[in-house]
Amino acid sequence: MENILETAQGYATSAFDVAFAWLINPANWSQFALLVVAYLAAVYITRKISPRLVAALTPATDSQTVLSKVRRFVLIFLPLLMPLLAFGLTAIGEQVTRSIFGSGEVIAFGKRVFLFLAVRAFVRDMLTDPMLKALGKMVLIPLAAIYALGFLDPVLAWMETTIIPLGNMSFSLLGLLRFLVVASVMFWLGRWSNDQSNALIDKQEMRPATRQLAAKAAEIAIFGAAFLIAMNIAGIPLTSLAVLTGALGVGIGFGLQKIASNFVSGVILLLEGQATVGDYVELDGGEAGTIVRMTARAAILETYDGKWIVVPNEDFIVTRVVNYSDSGSANRYSVDFSVSYDTDINRIPDIVGPAVAALDFVLDQPENPDVELDGFGDSGVDFVVEFWVNGIDDGKNKYRSHVRFAVWNALKDAGIEIPFPQRVVEIKGSLPQQPA
């Protein structure tokens, strides 16, 4: 126990001697004083000019000019003003102290601290994307802290010599970290570029199917290029991935046939444009609805009652599909009705036809409503009225319901009876007598 106390006392004495020597050295306390002055000056200048910079750089809320966008972009960097200003003033102070005293380690350490504060402000206040903010907290801020303490070079050297084996490949810890950082940044840039390209494509005058195909092609090209650039920057040779890509090829060939088939079918659909977003389709399997989204694997149908149906793209190629909305053409519907056998059926077309044509959603092109004699039923004479409309009778429009109302009212106003099922029962012989 006494040896431990003596050792601790020796360390304390040494530390006191070093601190005392540091305090009585004019070069050291003058550098420390310059650090304090630089920090206070940066805080004072920032408080004075920040409101003026905000007022000068803030554009009108509804302004979307190039200059307004540039001014909004510059405003994003305002949190870096104080630490970078302190960094610049400290750099000037370092030149002064080195010219006078020939040393500047203390002020150089302070300069690195101010740079660390700038990095922390950048991650905390400027990064809004969750992925980039997490990357900054886990990688950028720790590296800036290590740099501020002066240990960056030894840490990087240790990471460079630490090898991580992975099958036939091996990576240094520094290379792996560099790959993760570069891949994350490239993925973010790819996503941002993809959003910008989609916005640009949406503004172009082209068919929806062509627009979606262009967006998918741009997405594949952007993320493919981002992957290749990330691999190149990280120093990973693509030839080392031959085994991995070969295994993926075998997996696609045997286990992912349906996915590959659906992907190719999706490309064919986008190229041919026979079914695209906004079309109301009905498949052989009974699925029916409006296409609200088309992905690389499937199409999303929305029914009139709000349900979403996921239909594989292959079903649009190998089965019969009825498209009610192709090229924006009108659609024809029919409504059945019956009249009594006592009716003068020659009057029916002149009664029902004008009543249906008077409805505001019924078209006169390609033809007016047509009333046809459909057959002679058990209870009455069967008719059908055919009419054209723009749109789909999907439960929201209720075209056929309105037409049935119009037919009912027109026949009632004309005094024509709408029959209901009747049966005539003939009993042969006398009825059995009930016992008294």
JSON list of N, CA, C and O in Angstrom, two decimals, residues 82-118:
[
{"chain": "A", "resi": 82, "resn": "MET", "atom": "N", "xyz": [-19.58, 30.53, -36.27]},
{"chain": "A", "resi": 82, "resn": "MET", "atom": "CA", "xyz": [-18.81, 30.78, -35.05]},
{"chain": "A", "resi": 82, "resn": "MET", "atom": "C", "xyz": [-17.57, 29.88, -34.94]},
{"chain": "A", "resi": 82, "resn": "MET", "atom": "O", "xyz": [-16.45, 30.38, -34.77]},
{"chain": "A", "resi": 83, "resn": "PRO", "atom": "N", "xyz": [-17.68, 28.55, -35.05]},
{"chain": "A", "resi": 83, "resn": "PRO", "atom": "CA", "xyz": [-16.46, 27.73, -34.92]},
{"chain": "A", "resi": 83, "resn": "PRO", "atom": "C", "xyz": [-15.44, 27.98, -36.03]},
{"chain": "A", "resi": 83, "resn": "PRO", "atom": "O", "xyz": [-14.24, 27.99, -35.76]},
{"chain": "A", "resi": 84, "resn": "LEU", "atom": "N", "xyz": [-15.90, 28.21, -37.26]},
{"chain": "A", "resi": 84, "resn": "LEU", "atom": "CA", "xyz": [-14.94, 28.48, -38.34]},
{"chain": "A", "resi": 84, "resn": "LEU", "atom": "C", "xyz": [-14.29, 29.85, -38.17]},
{"chain": "A", "resi": 84, "resn": "LEU", "atom": "O", "xyz": [-13.10, 30.02, -38.50]},
{"chain": "A", "resi": 85, "resn": "LEU", "atom": "N", "xyz": [-15.03, 30.83, -37.67]},
{"chain": "A", "resi": 85, "resn": "LEU", "atom": "CA", "xyz": [-14.45, 32.14, -37.41]},
{"chain": "A", "resi": 85, "resn": "LEU", "atom": "C", "xyz": [-13.40, 32.05, -36.30]},
{"chain": "A", "resi": 85, "resn": "LEU", "atom": "O", "xyz": [-12.31, 32.64, -36.40]},
{"chain": "A", "resi": 86, "resn": "ALA", "atom": "N", "xyz": [-13.72, 31.27, -35.25]},
{"chain": "A", "resi": 86, "resn": "ALA", "atom": "CA", "xyz": [-12.73, 31.06, -34.19]},
{"chain": "A", "resi": 86, "resn": "ALA", "atom": "C", "xyz": [-11.52, 30.31, -34.73]},
{"chain": "A", "resi": 86, "resn": "ALA", "atom": "O", "xyz": [-10.36, 30.59, -34.34]},
{"chain": "A", "resi": 87, "resn": "PHE", "atom": "N", "xyz": [-11.74, 29.34, -35.62]},
{"chain": "A", "resi": 87, "resn": "PHE", "atom": "CA", "xyz": [-10.63, 28.61, -36.23]},
{"chain": "A", "resi": 87, "resn": "PHE", "atom": "C", "xyz": [-9.73, 29.55, -37.02]},
{"chain": "A", "resi": 87, "resn": "PHE", "atom": "O", "xyz": [-8.49, 29.47, -36.94]},
{"chain": "A", "resi": 88, "resn": "GLY", "atom": "N", "xyz": [-10.34, 30.46, -37.81]},
{"chain": "A", "resi": 88, "resn": "GLY", "atom": "CA", "xyz": [-9.54, 31.40, -38.59]},
{"chain": "A", "resi": 88, "resn": "GLY", "atom": "C", "xyz": [-8.76, 32.37, -37.71]},
{"chain": "A", "resi": 88, "resn": "GLY", "atom": "O", "xyz": [-7.56, 32.64, -37.97]},
{"chain": "A", "resi": 89, "resn": "LEU", "atom": "N", "xyz": [-9.39, 32.92, -36.67]},
{"chain": "A", "resi": 89, "resn": "LEU", "atom": "CA", "xyz": [-8.68, 33.83, -35.77]},
{"chain": "A", "resi": 89, "resn": "LEU", "atom": "C", "xyz": [-7.56, 33.11, -35.03]},
{"chain": "A", "resi": 89, "resn": "LEU", "atom": "O", "xyz": [-6.47, 33.68, -34.80]},
{"chain": "A", "resi": 90, "resn": "THR", "atom": "N", "xyz": [-7.80, 31.85, -34.66]},
{"chain": "A", "resi": 90, "resn": "THR", "atom": "CA", "xyz": [-6.76, 31.07, -33.99]},
{"chain": "A", "resi": 90, "resn": "THR", "atom": "C", "xyz": [-5.58, 30.81, -34.92]},
{"chain": "A", "resi": 90, "resn": "THR", "atom": "O", "xyz": [-4.42, 30.80, -34.48]},
{"chain": "A", "resi": 91, "resn": "ALA", "atom": "N", "xyz": [-5.88, 30.55, -36.19]},
{"chain": "A", "resi": 91, "resn": "ALA", "atom": "CA", "xyz": [-4.78, 30.33, -37.14]},
{"chain": "A", "resi": 91, "resn": "ALA", "atom": "C", "xyz": [-3.90, 31.57, -37.26]},
{"chain": "A", "resi": 91, "resn": "ALA", "atom": "O", "xyz": [-2.67, 31.46, -37.36]},
{"chain": "A", "resi": 92, "resn": "ILE", "atom": "N", "xyz": [-4.53, 32.75, -37.24]},
{"chain": "A", "resi": 92, "resn": "ILE", "atom": "CA", "xyz": [-3.73, 33.99, -37.27]},
{"chain": "A", "resi": 92, "resn": "ILE", "atom": "C", "xyz": [-2.88, 34.10, -36.00]},
{"chain": "A", "resi": 92, "resn": "ILE", "atom": "O", "xyz": [-1.69, 34.46, -36.05]},
{"chain": "A", "resi": 93, "resn": "GLY", "atom": "N", "xyz": [-3.51, 33.77, -34.84]},
{"chain": "A", "resi": 93, "resn": "GLY", "atom": "CA", "xyz": [-2.75, 33.82, -33.59]},
{"chain": "A", "resi": 93, "resn": "GLY", "atom": "C", "xyz": [-1.60, 32.83, -33.57]},
{"chain": "A", "resi": 93, "resn": "GLY", "atom": "O", "xyz": [-0.54, 33.09, -32.99]},
{"chain": "A", "resi": 94, "resn": "GLU", "atom": "N", "xyz": [-1.78, 31.66, -34.21]},
{"chain": "A", "resi": 94, "resn": "GLU", "atom": "CA", "xyz": [-0.70, 30.68, -34.26]},
{"chain": "A", "resi": 94, "resn": "GLU", "atom": "C", "xyz": [0.49, 31.22, -35.03]},
{"chain": "A", "resi": 94, "resn": "GLU", "atom": "O", "xyz": [1.65, 31.02, -34.62]},
{"chain": "A", "resi": 95, "resn": "GLN", "atom": "N", "xyz": [0.24, 31.92, -36.12]},
{"chain": "A", "resi": 95, "resn": "GLN", "atom": "CA", "xyz": [1.36, 32.50, -36.88]},
{"chain": "A", "resi": 95, "resn": "GLN", "atom": "C", "xyz": [2.11, 33.53, -36.04]},
{"chain": "A", "resi": 95, "resn": "GLN", "atom": "O", "xyz": [3.35, 33.61, -36.09]},
{"chain": "A", "resi": 96, "resn": "VAL", "atom": "N", "xyz": [1.36, 34.29, -35.24]},
{"chain": "A", "resi": 96, "resn": "VAL", "atom": "CA", "xyz": [2.00, 35.31, -34.40]},
{"chain": "A", "resi": 96, "resn": "VAL", "atom": "C", "xyz": [2.88, 34.67, -33.33]},
{"chain": "A", "resi": 96, "resn": "VAL", "atom": "O", "xyz": [4.04, 35.05, -33.12]},
{"chain": "A", "resi": 97, "resn": "THR", "atom": "N", "xyz": [2.32, 33.67, -32.63]},
{"chain": "A", "resi": 97, "resn": "THR", "atom": "CA", "xyz": [3.10, 33.03, -31.56]},
{"chain": "A", "resi": 97, "resn": "THR", "atom": "C", "xyz": [4.31, 32.28, -32.08]},
{"chain": "A", "resi": 97, "resn": "THR", "atom": "O", "xyz": [5.37, 32.26, -31.45]},
{"chain": "A", "resi": 98, "resn": "ARG", "atom": "N", "xyz": [4.19, 31.65, -33.23]},
{"chain": "A", "resi": 98, "resn": "ARG", "atom": "CA", "xyz": [5.34, 30.93, -33.78]},
{"chain": "A", "resi": 98, "resn": "ARG", "atom": "C", "xyz": [6.44, 31.91, -34.22]},
{"chain": "A", "resi": 98, "resn": "ARG", "atom": "O", "xyz": [7.63, 31.59, -34.16]},
{"chain": "A", "resi": 99, "resn": "SER", "atom": "N", "xyz": [6.02, 33.09, -34.72]},
{"chain": "A", "resi": 99, "resn": "SER", "atom": "CA", "xyz": [7.02, 34.07, -35.12]},
{"chain": "A", "resi": 99, "resn": "SER", "atom": "C", "xyz": [7.72, 34.72, -33.92]},
{"chain": "A", "resi": 99, "resn": "SER", "atom": "O", "xyz": [8.88, 35.10, -34.02]},
{"chain": "A", "resi": 100, "resn": "ILE", "atom": "N", "xyz": [7.01, 34.81, -32.78]},
{"chain": "A", "resi": 100, "resn": "ILE", "atom": "CA", "xyz": [7.60, 35.46, -31.60]},
{"chain": "A", "resi": 100, "resn": "ILE", "atom": "C", "xyz": [8.33, 34.47, -30.72]},
{"chain": "A", "resi": 100, "resn": "ILE", "atom": "O", "xyz": [9.49, 34.67, -30.34]},
{"chain": "A", "resi": 101, "resn": "PHE", "atom": "N", "xyz": [7.64, 33.34, -30.37]},
{"chain": "A", "resi": 101, "resn": "PHE", "atom": "CA", "xyz": [8.19, 32.39, -29.42]},
{"chain": "A", "resi": 101, "resn": "PHE", "atom": "C", "xyz": [8.80, 31.15, -30.08]},
{"chain": "A", "resi": 101, "resn": "PHE", "atom": "O", "xyz": [9.48, 30.37, -29.41]},
{"chain": "A", "resi": 102, "resn": "GLY", "atom": "N", "xyz": [8.49, 30.95, -31.36]},
{"chain": "A", "resi": 102, "resn": "GLY", "atom": "CA", "xyz": [9.01, 29.76, -32.03]},
{"chain": "A", "resi": 102, "resn": "GLY", "atom": "C", "xyz": [8.26, 28.49, -31.73]},
{"chain": "A", "resi": 102, "resn": "GLY", "atom": "O", "xyz": [8.72, 27.40, -32.09]},
{"chain": "A", "resi": 103, "resn": "SER", "atom": "N", "xyz": [7.11, 28.58, -31.05]},
{"chain": "A", "resi": 103, "resn": "SER", "atom": "CA", "xyz": [6.29, 27.40, -30.74]},
{"chain": "A", "resi": 103, "resn": "SER", "atom": "C", "xyz": [4.82, 27.79, -30.81]},
{"chain": "A", "resi": 103, "resn": "SER", "atom": "O", "xyz": [4.48, 28.98, -30.67]},
{"chain": "A", "resi": 104, "resn": "GLY", "atom": "N", "xyz": [3.98, 26.79, -31.00]},
{"chain": "A", "resi": 104, "resn": "GLY", "atom": "CA", "xyz": [2.54, 27.06, -31.08]},
{"chain": "A", "resi": 104, "resn": "GLY", "atom": "C", "xyz": [1.71, 25.82, -30.85]},
{"chain": "A", "resi": 104, "resn": "GLY", "atom": "O", "xyz": [0.62, 25.68, -31.43]},
{"chain": "A", "resi": 105, "resn": "GLU", "atom": "N", "xyz": [2.20, 24.89, -30.00]},
{"chain": "A", "resi": 105, "resn": "GLU", "atom": "CA", "xyz": [1.48, 23.64, -29.78]},
{"chain": "A", "resi": 105, "resn": "GLU", "atom": "C", "xyz": [0.14, 23.86, -29.10]},
{"chain": "A", "resi": 105, "resn": "GLU", "atom": "O", "xyz": [-0.86, 23.21, -29.42]},
{"chain": "A", "resi": 106, "resn": "VAL", "atom": "N", "xyz": [0.11, 24.77, -28.13]},
{"chain": "A", "resi": 106, "resn": "VAL", "atom": "CA", "xyz": [-1.13, 25.01, -27.39]},
{"chain": "A", "resi": 106, "resn": "VAL", "atom": "C", "xyz": [-2.20, 25.59, -28.29]},
{"chain": "A", "resi": 106, "resn": "VAL", "atom": "O", "xyz": [-3.35, 25.14, -28.32]},
{"chain": "A", "resi": 107, "resn": "ILE", "atom": "N", "xyz": [-1.82, 26.59, -29.05]},
{"chain": "A", "resi": 107, "resn": "ILE", "atom": "CA", "xyz": [-2.82, 27.22, -29.91]},
{"chain": "A", "resi": 107, "resn": "ILE", "atom": "C", "xyz": [-3.19, 26.29, -31.07]},
{"chain": "A", "resi": 107, "resn": "ILE", "atom": "O", "xyz": [-4.32, 26.35, -31.59]},
{"chain": "A", "resi": 108, "resn": "ALA", "atom": "N", "xyz": [-2.27, 25.43, -31.50]},
{"chain": "A", "resi": 108, "resn": "ALA", "atom": "CA", "xyz": [-2.61, 24.44, -32.53]},
{"chain": "A", "resi": 108, "resn": "ALA", "atom": "C", "xyz": [-3.65, 23.45, -32.00]},
{"chain": "A", "resi": 108, "resn": "ALA", "atom": "O", "xyz": [-4.57, 23.05, -32.72]},
{"chain": "A", "resi": 109, "resn": "PHE", "atom": "N", "xyz": [-3.48, 23.06, -30.71]},
{"chain": "A", "resi": 109, "resn": "PHE", "atom": "CA", "xyz": [-4.49, 22.19, -30.09]},
{"chain": "A", "resi": 109, "resn": "PHE", "atom": "C", "xyz": [-5.85, 22.90, -30.04]},
{"chain": "A", "resi": 109, "resn": "PHE", "atom": "O", "xyz": [-6.89, 22.29, -30.35]},
{"chain": "A", "resi": 110, "resn": "GLY", "atom": "N", "xyz": [-5.86, 24.16, -29.67]},
{"chain": "A", "resi": 110, "resn": "GLY", "atom": "CA", "xyz": [-7.13, 24.90, -29.65]},
{"chain": "A", "resi": 110, "resn": "GLY", "atom": "C", "xyz": [-7.75, 25.01, -31.03]},
{"chain": "A", "resi": 110, "resn": "GLY", "atom": "O", "xyz": [-8.98, 24.94, -31.18]},
{"chain": "A", "resi": 111, "resn": "LYS", "atom": "N", "xyz": [-6.91, 25.17, -32.04]},
{"chain": "A", "resi": 111, "resn": "LYS", "atom": "CA", "xyz": [-7.42, 25.26, -33.41]},
{"chain": "A", "resi": 111, "resn": "LYS", "atom": "C", "xyz": [-8.11, 23.95, -33.81]},
{"chain": "A", "resi": 111, "resn": "LYS", "atom": "O", "xyz": [-9.17, 23.95, -34.44]},
{"chain": "A", "resi": 112, "resn": "ARG", "atom": "N", "xyz": [-7.53, 22.82, -33.39]},
{"chain": "A", "resi": 112, "resn": "ARG", "atom": "CA", "xyz": [-8.15, 21.53, -33.68]},
{"chain": "A", "resi": 112, "resn": "ARG", "atom": "C", "xyz": [-9.46, 21.37, -32.92]},
{"chain": "A", "resi": 112, "resn": "ARG", "atom": "O", "xyz": [-10.41, 20.75, -33.41]},
{"chain": "A", "resi": 113, "resn": "VAL", "atom": "N", "xyz": [-9.52, 21.90, -31.72]},
{"chain": "A", "resi": 113, "resn": "VAL", "atom": "CA", "xyz": [-10.77, 21.85, -30.95]},
{"chain": "A", "resi": 113, "resn": "VAL", "atom": "C", "xyz": [-11.86, 22.64, -31.65]},
{"chain": "A", "resi": 113, "resn": "VAL", "atom": "O", "xyz": [-13.02, 22.21, -31.73]},
{"chain": "A", "resi": 114, "resn": "PHE", "atom": "N", "xyz": [-11.53, 23.82, -32.16]},
{"chain": "A", "resi": 114, "resn": "PHE", "atom": "CA", "xyz": [-12.53, 24.62, -32.88]},
{"chain": "A", "resi": 114, "resn": "PHE", "atom": "C", "xyz": [-13.00, 23.90, -34.15]},
{"chain": "A", "resi": 114, "resn": "PHE", "atom": "O", "xyz": [-14.17, 23.99, -34.53]},
{"chain": "A", "resi": 115, "resn": "LEU", "atom": "N", "xyz": [-12.07, 23.17, -34.79]},
{"chain": "A", "resi": 115, "resn": "LEU", "atom": "CA", "xyz": [-12.48, 22.39, -35.96]},
{"chain": "A", "resi": 115, "resn": "LEU", "atom": "C", "xyz": [-13.42, 21.27, -35.55]},
{"chain": "A", "resi": 115, "resn": "LEU", "atom": "O", "xyz": [-14.39, 20.96, -36.26]},
{"chain": "A", "resi": 116, "resn": "PHE", "atom": "N", "xyz": [-13.16, 20.65, -34.38]},
{"chain": "A", "resi": 116, "resn": "PHE", "atom": "CA", "xyz": [-14.08, 19.64, -33.86]},
{"chain": "A", "resi": 116, "resn": "PHE", "atom": "C", "xyz": [-15.46, 20.24, -33.60]},
{"chain": "A", "resi": 116, "resn": "PHE", "atom": "O", "xyz": [-16.49, 19.61, -33.90]},
{"chain": "A", "resi": 117, "resn": "LEU", "atom": "N", "xyz": [-15.52, 21.45, -33.05]},
{"chain": "A", "resi": 117, "resn": "LEU", "atom": "CA", "xyz": [-16.81, 22.10, -32.82]},
{"chain": "A", "resi": 117, "resn": "LEU", "atom": "C", "xyz": [-17.54, 22.36, -34.14]},
{"chain": "A", "resi": 117, "resn": "LEU", "atom": "O", "xyz": [-18.77, 22.26, -34.21]},
{"chain": "A", "resi": 118, "resn": "ALA", "atom": "N", "xyz": [-16.78, 22.70, -35.19]},
{"chain": "A", "resi": 118, "resn": "ALA", "atom": "CA", "xyz": [-17.40, 22.92, -36.50]},
{"chain": "A", "resi": 118, "resn": "ALA", "atom": "C", "xyz": [-17.98, 21.62, -37.04]},
{"chain": "A", "resi": 118, "resn": "ALA", "atom": "O", "xyz": [-19.10, 21.60, -37.59]}
]
